[in-house]
XYZ file of C-alpha atoms in Angstrom:
201
model
C 0.000 0.000 0.000
C 2.803 2.409 0.945
C 4.605 1.680 -2.326
C 1.402 2.362 -4.278
C 1.008 5.746 -2.608
C 4.655 6.573 -3.281
C 4.277 5.674 -6.956
C 1.116 7.776 -7.209
C 2.783 10.824 -5.684
C 5.714 10.505 -8.106
C 3.691 9.616 -11.201
C 4.055 11.594 -14.461
C 0.361 12.490 -14.249
C 0.889 14.098 -10.876
C 3.926 16.002 -12.088
C 1.926 17.191 -15.078
C -0.879 18.406 -12.847
C 1.676 20.256 -10.749
C 2.438 22.597 -13.638
C -1.180 23.173 -14.575
C -2.313 26.784 -14.769
C -5.503 25.965 -12.889
C -4.518 23.436 -10.222
C -1.044 23.021 -8.815
C -1.364 19.257 -8.238
C -3.987 16.584 -8.112
C -5.410 17.441 -4.736
C -7.089 14.030 -4.547
C -3.683 12.357 -4.655
C -1.976 14.865 -2.435
C -4.553 16.167 0.037
C -8.188 16.480 0.986
C -8.207 20.006 -0.405
C -9.719 20.505 -3.856
C -11.874 22.997 -5.730
C -15.255 23.293 -4.034
C -14.048 22.081 -0.636
C -15.346 24.049 2.329
C -12.096 24.616 4.167
C -13.827 25.171 7.512
C -15.747 21.905 7.221
C -12.611 20.046 6.143
C -10.936 21.052 9.414
C -13.796 20.951 11.960
C -13.089 22.456 15.347
C -9.632 23.613 14.284
C -8.353 27.093 15.125
C -5.179 28.934 14.189
C -3.034 31.171 16.351
C -2.436 34.710 15.129
C 1.231 35.733 15.186
C 2.025 37.676 18.347
C 4.652 38.297 20.987
C 4.659 36.262 24.184
C 3.313 39.230 26.171
C 0.485 39.640 23.653
C -0.245 35.950 24.013
C -0.505 36.281 27.774
C -2.713 39.364 27.586
C -5.038 37.620 25.126
C -5.179 34.579 27.411
C -3.646 32.547 24.582
C -6.696 33.000 22.400
C -7.003 31.262 19.042
C -8.840 32.219 15.849
C -11.604 29.948 14.482
C -11.341 29.243 10.756
C -14.781 30.746 10.224
C -13.441 34.119 11.403
C -10.676 33.916 8.823
C -12.650 32.735 5.783
C -16.391 33.319 6.037
C -17.684 36.164 3.881
C -14.190 36.990 2.626
C -11.979 36.520 -0.397
C -8.761 35.053 0.969
C -5.475 33.902 -0.477
C -3.701 31.551 1.908
C -0.328 29.920 1.549
C 1.383 27.377 3.760
C 5.078 26.715 4.096
C 7.355 24.292 5.951
C 8.695 26.690 8.547
C 9.716 30.122 9.736
C 13.346 31.103 9.190
C 13.888 28.472 6.478
C 15.527 29.310 3.150
C 12.904 29.167 0.382
C 10.198 30.410 2.754
C 12.173 33.514 3.727
C 13.880 34.291 0.440
C 11.182 33.469 -2.125
C 7.754 32.392 -0.898
C 6.804 35.240 1.446
C 8.531 37.948 -0.672
C 6.535 36.864 -3.736
C 3.288 37.737 -1.955
C 4.605 40.862 -0.282
C 5.690 42.311 -3.631
C 2.277 41.733 -5.247
C -0.016 43.176 -2.581
C -1.343 45.920 -4.876
C -2.361 43.362 -7.490
C -4.214 41.279 -4.908
C -6.047 44.358 -3.638
C -7.008 45.265 -7.202
C -8.645 41.844 -7.507
C -10.689 42.429 -4.356
C -8.772 40.100 -2.053
C -9.582 40.853 1.595
C -6.544 39.203 3.137
C -3.340 37.354 2.349
C -2.545 34.721 4.965
C 0.624 32.781 5.652
C 0.367 29.701 7.889
C 3.109 27.442 9.166
C 3.496 24.615 11.669
C 5.135 26.900 14.216
C 4.088 28.487 17.480
C 2.683 32.004 17.016
C 5.624 33.620 18.828
C 8.245 32.161 16.500
C 6.285 33.058 13.384
C 5.739 36.562 14.784
C 9.473 37.139 15.249
C 10.147 35.811 11.766
C 7.441 37.960 10.144
C 8.907 41.038 11.789
C 12.447 40.131 10.753
C 11.550 39.786 7.066
C 9.412 42.933 7.182
C 6.195 41.306 6.032
C 3.859 41.549 9.017
C 2.178 44.766 7.870
C 1.285 43.294 4.473
C 0.490 39.664 5.283
C -1.455 38.047 8.133
C 0.632 35.342 9.781
C -0.818 32.416 11.722
C 0.726 29.505 13.566
C -0.561 25.947 13.399
C 1.339 24.991 16.527
C 0.167 21.377 16.763
C -0.229 20.774 13.016
C -3.951 19.953 13.304
C -4.936 22.324 10.522
C -2.558 20.780 8.017
C -3.329 17.235 9.159
C -7.045 17.870 8.671
C -6.388 19.001 5.094
C -3.988 16.158 4.342
C -1.155 18.649 3.912
C 1.064 17.485 6.769
C 4.627 16.414 5.966
C 7.357 14.708 7.991
C 10.530 16.732 7.523
C 12.599 14.977 10.178
C 15.352 14.470 7.580
C 15.894 18.243 7.722
C 15.611 18.241 11.544
C 12.243 20.003 11.318
C 9.990 17.168 12.471
C 6.268 17.239 11.583
C 5.610 20.164 9.235
C 3.547 20.837 6.108
C 3.715 20.752 2.357
C 4.356 24.018 0.525
C 0.962 25.055 -0.836
C -1.364 27.910 -1.760
C -5.104 28.362 -2.229
C -7.694 30.931 -3.216
C -10.771 30.763 -0.982
C -14.090 32.595 -1.319
C -16.473 32.531 1.645
C -14.792 29.359 2.891
C -14.985 27.551 -0.473
C -11.740 26.623 -2.193
C -11.606 27.988 -5.741
C -8.023 26.971 -6.576
C -5.285 25.020 -4.801
C -1.630 24.370 -5.587
C 0.831 22.035 -3.859
C 4.509 21.675 -4.652
C 5.875 18.208 -5.408
C 8.499 18.759 -2.695
C 8.554 21.328 0.134
C 11.871 22.634 -1.181
C 10.295 23.444 -4.572
C 8.901 26.839 -5.471
C 7.193 26.405 -8.830
C 3.401 26.564 -8.417
C 2.710 28.241 -5.053
C 3.978 31.763 -5.615
C 1.898 34.898 -5.909
C 2.093 35.027 -9.706
C 0.385 31.639 -10.067
C -2.462 32.295 -7.655
C -3.071 35.752 -9.161
C -3.799 34.006 -12.450
C -6.357 31.781 -10.719
C -8.436 34.549 -9.155
């Protein structure tokens, strides 16, 4: 069974889908996320943690943000990445969205969200360091439940990162997924940048 899954994930058909202008990969093969999926229903009871300092966390009594607050009634572009302070994430993925904010606004996007399997304090420090916090909303998925619910979790122990996520992006309207892209490998940056998702809105 494991070999069958491995062959499916590395099949030519999957690689072909990864370069599609409409869908980054076959979401059926890669995740539970596909066009038409209600992202809040796909991850029931899951909340994310808005990036903040430790003191802000204490003052907010370590509050979390329900997915419905993030997606319902809004046009949202969300992208997930393996981790704060990592190479491709810092040097390419986040900058691609930061540099296209005006284009997203022109298309009526309400918010651009970055989510990572990190605690909200680490992702807050990282967002501030790369100068992106004012343009992009950052959220932590500290226990990985959000990504696990969507089938986007990834074991990156080989890179000493432990349980993390795939590199992915999606356009979501009122909670419904309109487009989704997932890289073949978390180190890739071919289908999840801002330019691709802009063409899908």
